[in-house]
PDB file of C-alpha atoms in Angstrom:
ATOM      1  CA  MET A   1      -6.574 -61.970 -41.847  1.00 35.00           C
ATOM      2  CA  ILE A   2      -6.765 -61.203 -45.568  1.00 37.00           C
ATOM      3  CA  GLY A   3      -7.199 -64.236 -47.772  1.00 37.00           C
ATOM      4  CA  GLY A   4      -8.547 -66.504 -45.053  1.00 36.00           C
ATOM      5  CA  ALA A   5     -11.132 -66.745 -42.340  1.00 35.00           C
ATOM      6  CA  ARG A   6     -10.946 -63.866 -39.871  1.00 35.00           C
ATOM      7  CA  ARG A   7     -11.665 -64.849 -36.314  1.00 35.00           C
ATOM      8  CA  PRO A   8     -14.228 -62.561 -34.657  1.00 36.00           C
ATOM      9  CA  ARG A   9     -12.912 -60.412 -31.864  1.00 37.00           C
ATOM     10  CA  GLU A  10     -14.198 -61.358 -28.441  1.00 39.00           C
ATOM     11  CA  ASP A  11     -14.256 -57.741 -27.287  1.00 43.00           C
ATOM     12  CA  GLY A  12     -15.890 -56.060 -30.271  1.00 40.00           C
ATOM     13  CA  PRO A  13     -17.021 -56.209 -33.884  1.00 37.00           C
ATOM     14  CA  GLU A  14     -15.161 -57.904 -36.674  1.00 39.00           C
ATOM     15  CA  PRO A  15     -12.170 -55.853 -37.848  1.00 34.00           C
ATOM     16  CA  VAL A  16     -12.465 -54.101 -41.183  1.00 34.00           C
ATOM     17  CA  PRO A  17     -10.117 -55.099 -43.997  1.00 39.00           C
ATOM     18  CA  PRO A  18      -7.013 -53.011 -44.610  1.00 40.00           C
ATOM     19  CA  SER A  19      -7.538 -49.845 -46.628  1.00 40.00           C
ATOM     20  CA  HIS A  20      -4.915 -48.314 -48.872  1.00 43.00           C
ATOM     21  CA  GLN A  21      -5.338 -44.928 -50.545  1.00 48.00           C
ATOM     22  CA  GLY A  22      -9.019 -45.107 -49.657  1.00 42.00           C
ATOM     23  CA  CYS A  23      -9.494 -48.464 -51.430  1.00 51.00           C
ATOM     24  CA  ALA A  24     -10.495 -51.454 -49.340  1.00 57.00           C
ATOM     25  CA  ILE A  25      -8.553 -54.551 -50.395  1.00 60.00           C
ATOM     26  CA  ASP A  26     -10.269 -57.735 -49.302  1.00 59.00           C
ATOM     27  CA  SER A  27      -9.317 -61.091 -50.813  1.00 55.00           C
ATOM     28  CA  VAL A  28     -12.151 -63.482 -50.215  1.00 47.00           C
ATOM     29  CA  ARG A  29     -11.939 -66.348 -52.696  1.00 49.00           C
ATOM     30  CA  VAL A  30      -9.275 -68.872 -53.516  1.00 46.00           C
ATOM     31  CA  HIS A  31      -9.069 -71.129 -56.541  1.00 48.00           C
ATOM     32  CA  LEU A  32      -6.068 -73.391 -57.058  1.00 44.00           C
ATOM     33  CA  PRO A  33      -5.631 -74.355 -60.703  1.00 46.00           C
ATOM     34  CA  ALA A  34      -4.376 -77.868 -61.268  1.00 46.00           C
ATOM     35  CA  GLN A  35      -0.665 -77.672 -61.922  1.00 45.00           C
ATOM     36  CA  CYS A  36       2.443 -79.762 -61.785  1.00 50.00           C
ATOM     37  CA  ALA A  37       4.422 -80.059 -58.588  1.00 59.00           C
ATOM     38  CA  GLY A  38       5.880 -76.778 -57.391  1.00 71.00           C
ATOM     39  CA  PRO A  39       4.509 -73.329 -56.508  1.00 81.00           C
ATOM     40  CA  ARG A  40       0.903 -72.971 -57.595  1.00 86.00           C
ATOM     41  CA  ALA A  41      -0.980 -69.830 -58.565  1.00 93.00           C
ATOM     42  CA  GLU A  42      -3.884 -68.790 -56.375  1.00 96.00           C
ATOM     43  CA  LEU A  43      -6.687 -66.820 -58.011  1.00 97.00           C
ATOM     44  CA  ARG A  44      -7.964 -64.181 -55.577  1.00 96.00           C
ATOM     45  CA  ASP A  45     -10.442 -61.356 -55.783  1.00 93.00           C
ATOM     46  CA  ARG A  46     -10.566 -58.014 -54.063  1.00 94.00           C
ATOM     47  CA  HIS A  47     -12.608 -54.831 -54.027  1.00 92.00           C
ATOM     48  CA  GLU A  48     -10.943 -51.484 -54.670  1.00 89.00           C
ATOM     49  CA  ASP A  49     -12.710 -48.157 -55.085  1.00 84.00           C
ATOM     50  CA  GLY A  50     -15.943 -49.821 -56.169  1.00 85.00           C
ATOM     51  CA  HIS A  51     -14.261 -52.271 -58.562  1.00 90.00           C
ATOM     52  CA  ARG A  52     -14.202 -56.021 -58.164  1.00 93.00           C
ATOM     53  CA  LEU A  53     -10.766 -57.091 -59.379  1.00 95.00           C
ATOM     54  CA  HIS A  54      -8.734 -60.286 -59.468  1.00 96.00           C
ATOM     55  CA  HIS A  55      -5.111 -61.147 -58.932  1.00 97.00           C
ATOM     56  CA  LEU A  56      -2.924 -64.221 -59.056  1.00 98.00           C
ATOM     57  CA  VAL A  57      -0.478 -65.028 -56.268  1.00 98.00           C
ATOM     58  CA  TRP A  58       2.441 -67.461 -56.272  1.00 98.00           C
ATOM     59  CA  ARG A  59       3.774 -68.149 -52.775  1.00 97.00           C
ATOM     60  CA  LEU A  60       7.223 -69.349 -53.735  1.00 96.00           C
ATOM     61  CA  GLY A  61       8.759 -69.632 -50.297  1.00 90.00           C
ATOM     62  CA  PRO A  62      12.516 -69.711 -49.709  1.00 94.00           C
ATOM     63  CA  GLY A  63      15.086 -70.959 -52.193  1.00 96.00           C
ATOM     64  CA  VAL A  64      13.568 -69.563 -55.397  1.00 97.00           C
ATOM     65  CA  ARG A  65      15.106 -67.073 -57.804  1.00 98.00           C
ATOM     66  CA  VAL A  66      13.114 -64.945 -60.240  1.00 98.00           C
ATOM     67  CA  CYS A  67      14.274 -63.150 -63.357  1.00 98.00           C
ATOM     68  CA  SER A  68      11.675 -60.651 -64.485  1.00 97.00           C
ATOM     69  CA  SER A  69      10.811 -57.324 -66.056  1.00 97.00           C
ATOM     70  CA  ALA A  70       8.149 -56.737 -63.370  1.00 96.00           C
ATOM     71  CA  VAL A  71       7.411 -53.171 -62.305  1.00 95.00           C
ATOM     72  CA  LEU A  72       7.929 -54.262 -58.690  1.00 97.00           C
ATOM     73  CA  GLY A  73      10.926 -56.429 -57.851  1.00 97.00           C
ATOM     74  CA  GLY A  74      12.224 -56.728 -61.400  1.00 97.00           C
ATOM     75  CA  GLY A  75      15.703 -58.055 -62.164  1.00 97.00           C
ATOM     76  CA  ILE A  76      17.325 -61.262 -60.925  1.00 98.00           C
ATOM     77  CA  GLY A  77      17.309 -62.339 -57.314  1.00 97.00           C
ATOM     78  CA  PRO A  78      15.598 -64.334 -54.569  1.00 98.00           C
ATOM     79  CA  ARG A  79      11.850 -63.780 -54.469  1.00 98.00           C
ATOM     80  CA  ALA A  80       9.350 -65.183 -52.003  1.00 97.00           C
ATOM     81  CA  TRP A  81       6.263 -64.436 -54.076  1.00 98.00           C
ATOM     82  CA  ILE A  82       4.915 -63.246 -57.434  1.00 98.00           C
ATOM     83  CA  LEU A  83       1.782 -61.142 -57.829  1.00 98.00           C
ATOM     84  CA  ASN A  84      -0.108 -60.461 -61.068  1.00 97.00           C
ATOM     85  CA  ALA A  85      -2.799 -57.896 -60.289  1.00 96.00           C
ATOM     86  CA  GLN A  86      -5.678 -56.634 -62.380  1.00 95.00           C
ATOM     87  CA  VAL A  87      -6.327 -52.884 -62.330  1.00 94.00           C
ATOM     88  CA  PRO A  88      -9.144 -50.881 -63.921  1.00 91.00           C
ATOM     89  CA  GLY A  89      -8.827 -49.560 -67.442  1.00 85.00           C
ATOM     90  CA  GLY A  90      -7.516 -46.015 -67.538  1.00 86.00           C
ATOM     91  CA  TYR A  91      -5.337 -46.757 -64.513  1.00 88.00           C
ATOM     92  CA  PRO A  92      -4.849 -43.358 -62.819  1.00 88.00           C
ATOM     93  CA  ARG A  93      -2.053 -43.966 -60.324  1.00 90.00           C
ATOM     94  CA  LEU A  94       1.554 -42.919 -60.880  1.00 93.00           C
ATOM     95  CA  ASP A  95       3.014 -45.344 -58.339  1.00 95.00           C
ATOM     96  CA  PRO A  96       2.252 -48.876 -59.576  1.00 95.00           C
ATOM     97  CA  ASP A  97       5.093 -50.353 -57.512  1.00 96.00           C
ATOM     98  CA  ARG A  98       3.605 -48.955 -54.321  1.00 96.00           C
ATOM     99  CA  HIS A  99       0.123 -50.089 -55.327  1.00 96.00           C
ATOM    100  CA  LEU A 100       1.389 -53.632 -55.859  1.00 97.00           C
ATOM    101  CA  ALA A 101       3.144 -53.521 -52.491  1.00 97.00           C
ATOM    102  CA  GLU A 102      -0.173 -52.558 -50.880  1.00 96.00           C
ATOM    103  CA  ILE A 103      -1.949 -55.524 -52.452  1.00 96.00           C
ATOM    104  CA  ALA A 104       0.894 -57.816 -51.390  1.00 97.00           C
ATOM    105  CA  ALA A 105       0.690 -56.538 -47.826  1.00 96.00           C
ATOM    106  CA  ALA A 106      -3.054 -57.150 -47.789  1.00 95.00           C
ATOM    107  CA  GLU A 107      -2.356 -60.731 -48.861  1.00 95.00           C
ATOM    108  CA  GLY A 108       0.121 -61.175 -46.021  1.00 96.00           C
ATOM    109  CA  LEU A 109       3.025 -61.565 -48.425  1.00 97.00           C
ATOM    110  CA  THR A 110       6.389 -60.822 -46.857  1.00 96.00           C
ATOM    111  CA  GLY A 111       9.958 -60.649 -48.057  1.00 96.00           C
ATOM    112  CA  PRO A 112      11.081 -59.695 -51.553  1.00 97.00           C
ATOM    113  CA  GLY A 113       8.646 -60.344 -54.365  1.00 98.00           C
ATOM    114  CA  ALA A 114       7.821 -59.507 -57.960  1.00 98.00           C
ATOM    115  CA  GLY A 115       4.652 -57.672 -58.936  1.00 98.00           C
ATOM    116  CA  LEU A 116       3.013 -57.241 -62.344  1.00 97.00           C
ATOM    117  CA  MET A 117      -0.080 -55.318 -63.450  1.00 95.00           C
ATOM    118  CA  THR A 118      -2.591 -55.723 -66.238  1.00 94.00           C
ATOM    119  CA  ALA A 119      -5.899 -54.243 -67.294  1.00 92.00           C
ATOM    120  CA  ALA A 120      -6.876 -57.656 -68.664  1.00 92.00           C
ATOM    121  CA  GLU A 121      -9.298 -59.895 -66.784  1.00 93.00           C
ATOM    122  CA  VAL A 122      -6.978 -61.937 -64.612  1.00 96.00           C
ATOM    123  CA  ALA A 123      -9.679 -64.540 -63.938  1.00 96.00           C
ATOM    124  CA  ALA A 124      -9.423 -65.454 -67.644  1.00 94.00           C
ATOM    125  CA  TYR A 125      -5.804 -66.585 -67.228  1.00 96.00           C
ATOM    126  CA  THR A 126      -4.564 -69.489 -69.332  1.00 96.00           C
ATOM    127  CA  THR A 127      -1.917 -72.098 -68.609  1.00 97.00           C
ATOM    128  CA  GLY A 128       0.457 -74.270 -70.579  1.00 98.00           C
ATOM    129  CA  ARG A 129       2.466 -77.209 -69.223  1.00 97.00           C
ATOM    130  CA  ASP A 130       5.312 -79.173 -70.686  1.00 98.00           C
ATOM    131  CA  GLY A 131       7.744 -81.536 -68.995  1.00 97.00           C
ATOM    132  CA  GLY A 132       7.471 -79.992 -65.542  1.00 97.00           C
ATOM    133  CA  VAL A 133       7.326 -76.368 -66.756  1.00 98.00           C
ATOM    134  CA  THR A 134       4.167 -74.357 -66.090  1.00 98.00           C
ATOM    135  CA  ALA A 135       3.386 -71.085 -67.874  1.00 98.00           C
ATOM    136  CA  THR A 136       0.525 -68.932 -66.627  1.00 98.00           C
ATOM    137  CA  VAL A 137      -0.536 -66.041 -68.852  1.00 97.00           C
ATOM    138  CA  THR A 138      -3.005 -63.169 -68.650  1.00 97.00           C
ATOM    139  CA  THR A 139      -3.738 -61.815 -72.099  1.00 94.00           C
ATOM    140  CA  GLY A 140      -5.147 -58.422 -73.018  1.00 91.00           C
ATOM    141  CA  LEU A 141      -4.475 -57.227 -76.557  1.00 90.00           C
ATOM    142  CA  GLY A 142      -6.603 -54.123 -76.948  1.00 84.00           C
ATOM    143  CA  VAL A 143      -3.449 -52.016 -77.445  1.00 87.00           C
ATOM    144  CA  ARG A 144      -1.113 -54.069 -79.562  1.00 90.00           C
ATOM    145  CA  GLY A 145       1.446 -53.587 -82.288  1.00 91.00           C
ATOM    146  CA  TRP A 146       4.985 -54.327 -83.424  1.00 94.00           C
ATOM    147  CA  ALA A 147       8.005 -53.794 -81.217  1.00 94.00           C
ATOM    148  CA  ALA A 148      10.001 -52.030 -83.971  1.00 94.00           C
ATOM    149  CA  ALA A 149       7.558 -49.258 -84.799  1.00 90.00           C
ATOM    150  CA  PRO A 150       8.373 -45.895 -86.419  1.00 91.00           C
ATOM    151  CA  GLU A 151       9.288 -43.157 -83.961  1.00 88.00           C
ATOM    152  CA  THR A 152       6.360 -40.893 -83.167  1.00 76.00           C
ATOM    153  CA  THR A 153       6.338 -37.323 -81.886  1.00 58.00           C
ATOM    154  CA  ALA A 154       4.070 -36.215 -79.086  1.00 51.00           C
ATOM    155  CA  PRO A 155       1.262 -33.818 -80.131  1.00 47.00           C
ATOM    156  CA  GLU A 156       2.677 -31.128 -77.813  1.00 46.00           C
ATOM    157  CA  THR A 157       6.051 -31.338 -79.559  1.00 42.00           C
ATOM    158  CA  LEU A 158       4.439 -31.170 -82.977  1.00 39.00           C
ATOM    159  CA  ALA A 159       2.482 -28.081 -81.935  1.00 42.00           C
ATOM    160  CA  SER A 160       5.606 -26.301 -80.703  1.00 41.00           C
ATOM    161  CA  GLN A 161       7.472 -27.195 -83.890  1.00 41.00           C
ATOM    162  CA  THR A 162       4.607 -25.904 -86.016  1.00 39.00           C
ATOM    163  CA  ALA A 163       4.485 -22.637 -84.083  1.00 40.00           C
ATOM    164  CA  ALA A 164       8.222 -22.022 -84.370  1.00 40.00           C
ATOM    165  CA  PRO A 165       8.205 -20.221 -87.790  1.00 39.00           C
ATOM    166  CA  GLU A 166       5.481 -17.826 -86.617  1.00 38.00           C
ATOM    167  CA  CYS A 167       7.502 -16.988 -83.511  1.00 38.00           C
ATOM    168  CA  ALA A 168      10.597 -16.333 -85.657  1.00 36.00           C
ATOM    169  CA  ALA A 169       8.637 -13.933 -87.846  1.00 37.00           C
ATOM    170  CA  ASP A 170       7.448 -12.019 -84.792  1.00 41.00           C
ATOM    171  CA  GLU A 171      11.016 -11.728 -83.522  1.00 38.00           C
ATOM    172  CA  THR A 172      12.135 -10.269 -86.850  1.00 36.00           C
ATOM    173  CA  ALA A 173       9.379  -7.680 -86.784  1.00 36.00           C
ATOM    174  CA  THR A 174      10.083  -6.556 -83.227  1.00 37.00           C
ATOM    175  CA  GLY A 175      13.842  -6.470 -83.175  1.00 42.00           C
ATOM    176  CA  GLY A 176      14.305  -9.979 -81.853  1.00 43.00           C
ATOM    177  CA  THR A 177      11.898  -9.705 -78.886  1.00 40.00           C
ATOM    178  CA  PRO A 178       8.883 -12.020 -78.917  1.00 42.00           C
ATOM    179  CA  THR A 179       5.522 -10.247 -78.823  1.00 42.00           C
ATOM    180  CA  PRO A 180       3.229 -10.838 -75.842  1.00 46.00           C
ATOM    181  CA  GLU A 181       1.012 -12.978 -78.055  1.00 49.00           C
ATOM    182  CA  THR A 182       3.892 -15.348 -78.838  1.00 45.00           C
ATOM    183  CA  PRO A 183       5.979 -15.733 -75.669  1.00 50.00           C
ATOM    184  CA  ALA A 184       9.211 -17.667 -75.864  1.00 51.00           C
ATOM    185  CA  PRO A 185       8.722 -21.269 -74.701  1.00 48.00           C
ATOM    186  CA  GLU A 186      10.331 -22.165 -71.411  1.00 58.00           C
ATOM    187  CA  PRO A 187      13.033 -24.830 -71.791  1.00 57.00           C
ATOM    188  CA  VAL A 188      12.225 -28.178 -70.175  1.00 53.00           C
ATOM    189  CA  ALA A 189      15.069 -29.884 -68.395  1.00 61.00           C
ATOM    190  CA  PRO A 190      15.551 -33.567 -69.228  1.00 57.00           C
ATOM    191  CA  GLY A 191      13.771 -35.817 -66.767  1.00 56.00           C
ATOM    192  CA  THR A 192      11.321 -33.100 -65.645  1.00 54.00           C
ATOM    193  CA  GLU A 193       8.637 -33.668 -68.257  1.00 52.00           C
ATOM    194  CA  PRO A 194       5.093 -34.101 -66.873  1.00 53.00           C
ATOM    195  CA  ARG A 195       4.474 -37.676 -65.826  1.00 54.00           C
ATOM    196  CA  THR A 196       1.598 -39.617 -67.287  1.00 50.00           C
ATOM    197  CA  PRO A 197       0.096 -42.744 -65.766  1.00 48.00           C
ATOM    198  CA  PRO A 198       1.943 -45.849 -67.008  1.00 46.00           C
ATOM    199  CA  ARG A 199      -0.053 -48.335 -69.010  1.00 48.00           C
ATOM    200  CA  PRO A 200      -0.487 -51.568 -67.113  1.00 47.00           C
ATOM    201  CA  GLY A 201       1.125 -54.576 -68.753  1.00 46.00           C
ATOM    202  CA  THR A 202      -1.385 -56.527 -70.818  1.00 82.00           C
ATOM    203  CA  VAL A 203       0.345 -59.801 -71.695  1.00 96.00           C
ATOM    204  CA  ASN A 204       1.931 -61.030 -68.497  1.00 97.00           C
ATOM    205  CA  ILE A 205       3.789 -64.353 -68.514  1.00 98.00           C
ATOM    206  CA  VAL A 206       4.849 -66.235 -65.377  1.00 98.00           C
ATOM    207  CA  VAL A 207       6.896 -69.397 -65.887  1.00 98.00           C
ATOM    208  CA  VAL A 208       7.745 -71.791 -63.047  1.00 98.00           C
ATOM    209  CA  LEU A 209      10.478 -74.403 -63.518  1.00 98.00           C
ATOM    210  CA  PRO A 210      11.435 -77.346 -61.326  1.00 97.00           C
ATOM    211  CA  VAL A 211      15.177 -77.003 -62.042  1.00 97.00           C
ATOM    212  CA  ALA A 212      17.754 -74.325 -61.278  1.00 98.00           C
ATOM    213  CA  LEU A 213      19.071 -72.115 -64.071  1.00 98.00           C
ATOM    214  CA  SER A 214      22.314 -70.184 -64.286  1.00 97.00           C
ATOM    215  CA  ASP A 215      22.142 -66.392 -64.528  1.00 97.00           C
ATOM    216  CA  ALA A 216      22.680 -66.541 -68.272  1.00 97.00           C
ATOM    217  CA  ALA A 217      20.034 -69.233 -68.671  1.00 98.00           C
ATOM    218  CA  LEU A 218      17.526 -67.163 -66.683  1.00 98.00           C
ATOM    219  CA  VAL A 219      18.003 -64.248 -69.063  1.00 98.00           C
ATOM    220  CA  ASN A 220      17.828 -66.635 -72.008  1.00 98.00           C
ATOM    221  CA  ALA A 221      14.579 -68.051 -70.627  1.00 98.00           C
ATOM    222  CA  VAL A 222      13.006 -64.577 -70.764  1.00 98.00           C
ATOM    223  CA  ALA A 223      14.029 -64.292 -74.410  1.00 98.00           C
ATOM    224  CA  THR A 224      12.689 -67.781 -75.166  1.00 98.00           C
ATOM    225  CA  ALA A 225       9.355 -66.993 -73.511  1.00 98.00           C
ATOM    226  CA  THR A 226       9.102 -63.778 -75.521  1.00 98.00           C
ATOM    227  CA  GLU A 227       9.862 -65.575 -78.791  1.00 98.00           C
ATOM    228  CA  ALA A 228       7.178 -68.163 -78.005  1.00 98.00           C
ATOM    229  CA  LYS A 229       4.698 -65.386 -77.192  1.00 98.00           C
ATOM    230  CA  VAL A 230       5.238 -63.727 -80.580  1.00 97.00           C
ATOM    231  CA  GLN A 231       4.924 -67.084 -82.356  1.00 98.00           C
ATOM    232  CA  ALA A 232       1.631 -67.739 -80.574  1.00 97.00           C
ATOM    233  CA  LEU A 233       0.242 -64.301 -81.477  1.00 96.00           C
ATOM    234  CA  LEU A 234       1.037 -64.900 -85.132  1.00 96.00           C
ATOM    235  CA  ASP A 235      -0.431 -68.398 -84.970  1.00 96.00           C
ATOM    236  CA  ALA A 236      -3.590 -66.844 -83.522  1.00 95.00           C
ATOM    237  CA  GLY A 237      -3.881 -64.680 -86.623  1.00 94.00           C
ATOM    238  CA  LEU A 238      -2.816 -61.427 -84.956  1.00 93.00           C
ATOM    239  CA  ASP A 239      -0.538 -59.032 -86.817  1.00 92.00           C
ATOM    240  CA  CYS A 240       1.566 -57.935 -83.834  1.00 94.00           C
ATOM    241  CA  SER A 241       4.444 -58.848 -81.546  1.00 95.00           C
ATOM    242  CA  GLY A 242       2.596 -57.938 -78.347  1.00 94.00           C
ATOM    243  CA  THR A 243       1.737 -54.789 -76.418  1.00 92.00           C
ATOM    244  CA  PRO A 244       4.081 -51.986 -75.311  1.00 91.00           C
ATOM    245  CA  THR A 245       4.055 -53.121 -71.681  1.00 91.00           C
ATOM    246  CA  ASP A 246       4.205 -56.922 -71.686  1.00 95.00           C
ATOM    247  CA  ALA A 247       6.128 -58.486 -68.805  1.00 96.00           C
ATOM    248  CA  VAL A 248       7.783 -61.835 -68.099  1.00 98.00           C
ATOM    249  CA  CYS A 249       8.713 -63.616 -64.860  1.00 98.00           C
ATOM    250  CA  ILE A 250      10.822 -66.795 -64.766  1.00 98.00           C
ATOM    251  CA  ALA A 251      10.918 -68.587 -61.391  1.00 98.00           C
ATOM    252  CA  ALA A 252      13.358 -71.420 -60.705  1.00 98.00           C
ATOM    253  CA  PRO A 253      15.094 -72.943 -57.670  1.00 97.00           C
ATOM    254  CA  GLU A 254      18.304 -71.306 -56.539  1.00 97.00           C
ATOM    255  CA  PRO A 255      21.298 -73.088 -58.063  1.00 96.00           C
ATOM    256  CA  GLY A 256      23.531 -75.245 -55.932  1.00 93.00           C
ATOM    257  CA  PRO A 257      27.245 -75.835 -56.314  1.00 92.00           C
ATOM    258  CA  GLY A 258      26.659 -77.097 -59.842  1.00 88.00           C
ATOM    259  CA  GLY A 259      25.438 -73.682 -60.936  1.00 91.00           C
ATOM    260  CA  GLY A 260      22.167 -74.754 -62.547  1.00 96.00           C
ATOM    261  CA  GLU A 261      21.238 -75.526 -66.139  1.00 97.00           C
ATOM    262  CA  PRO A 262      23.525 -73.514 -68.428  1.00 97.00           C
ATOM    263  CA  PHE A 263      21.126 -73.020 -71.338  1.00 98.00           C
ATOM    264  CA  ALA A 264      17.471 -72.076 -71.830  1.00 98.00           C
ATOM    265  CA  GLY A 265      17.315 -71.263 -75.527  1.00 98.00           C
ATOM    266  CA  PRO A 266      14.470 -72.766 -77.541  1.00 98.00           C
ATOM    267  CA  ARG A 267      16.580 -75.750 -78.661  1.00 97.00           C
ATOM    268  CA  SER A 268      17.893 -76.606 -75.192  1.00 98.00           C
ATOM    269  CA  PRO A 269      15.899 -79.211 -73.217  1.00 98.00           C
ATOM    270  CA  TRP A 270      14.416 -76.774 -70.686  1.00 98.00           C
ATOM    271  CA  GLY A 271      14.173 -73.884 -73.088  1.00 98.00           C
ATOM    272  CA  ALA A 272      12.139 -76.016 -75.473  1.00 98.00           C
ATOM    273  CA  ARG A 273       9.749 -76.884 -72.642  1.00 98.00           C
ATOM    274  CA  ILE A 274       9.445 -73.210 -71.718  1.00 98.00           C
ATOM    275  CA  ALA A 275       8.709 -72.328 -75.339  1.00 98.00           C
ATOM    276  CA  ARG A 276       6.011 -74.965 -75.746  1.00 98.00           C
ATOM    277  CA  ALA A 277       4.335 -74.124 -72.421  1.00 98.00           C
ATOM    278  CA  VAL A 278       4.304 -70.380 -73.124  1.00 98.00           C
ATOM    279  CA  HIS A 279       3.124 -70.895 -76.702  1.00 98.00           C
ATOM    280  CA  ALA A 280       0.193 -73.019 -75.560  1.00 98.00           C
ATOM    281  CA  ALA A 281      -0.853 -70.544 -72.857  1.00 98.00           C
ATOM    282  CA  VAL A 282      -0.551 -67.421 -75.027  1.00 97.00           C
ATOM    283  CA  LEU A 283      -2.302 -69.082 -77.973  1.00 97.00           C
ATOM    284  CA  ALA A 284      -5.248 -70.041 -75.761  1.00 96.00           C
ATOM    285  CA  GLY A 285      -5.516 -66.485 -74.460  1.00 95.00           C
ATOM    286  CA  ALA A 286      -4.950 -64.739 -77.798  1.00 94.00           C
ATOM    287  CA  ARG A 287      -7.470 -66.578 -79.945  1.00 87.00           C
ATOM    288  CA  PRO A 288     -10.463 -64.611 -78.579  1.00 81.00           C
ATOM    289  CA  ALA A 289      -8.595 -61.351 -79.317  1.00 69.00           C
ATOM    290  CA  ARG A 290      -8.832 -61.827 -83.082  1.00 65.00           C
ATOM    291  CA  GLY A 291     -12.155 -60.003 -83.028  1.00 56.00           C
ATOM    292  CA  LEU A 292     -10.628 -56.874 -81.447  1.00 48.00           C
ATOM    293  CA  SER A 293     -10.323 -53.763 -83.571  1.00 33.00           C
TER     294      SER A 293
END
């Protein structure tokens, strides 16, 4: 059994750990960080394709809703677990959702869940707590910047635009037919461009609350956590709003007949606690990043 002691077989050798895409995933260590009452994160490690990697697991159980931008299980709905997995730099796979599902299966996680990725060292996670709210953050800021950045053009597009006048000249000289040296570019249908590996999220925030939130408050909680993240980055002396692939998960009990807390903005009681917890966790993780180029 992954993540616990495996009982030896009486009729043969010990079974090998599950293997996915040729990568053995074997979780062998557990560390439970001290947290407030509620679901706690477990720090695990695994070996994949020669890499020793870490991941955090929250076993939420029944009766918990999550609002998240996670690559696996994003959106709003019941979730039984959350997974924040470290992957190597230069992540080569094009199916991060499937990869996360493989890690979850190796952990014995069942039911719907939310999965996040990061190239940051997950074992260096930081936490912030305030009034029953716990924020757990993994921070990697090697690729950072401002959310509202000028639009950029891909090098391939720039090259084709630069070559266009030369092609037009050739067409004029040959009666409108491109020469063999300058063939007409094939049109690319929308949605069929070559896929490139997605960058793993680098600032991942998981917030666990002890109270239910309405749908609107869950969405507001994501915004509040993001605002607190940006404030912490600025307070750490970093000139950025984050990285292009940051992700947030908010976990709270399912609301009863009362519908849950209606507000989670930074000046509401629970929103203020979210903001302070996230700010503390991100600030602790971002301070070492000031030396990055």
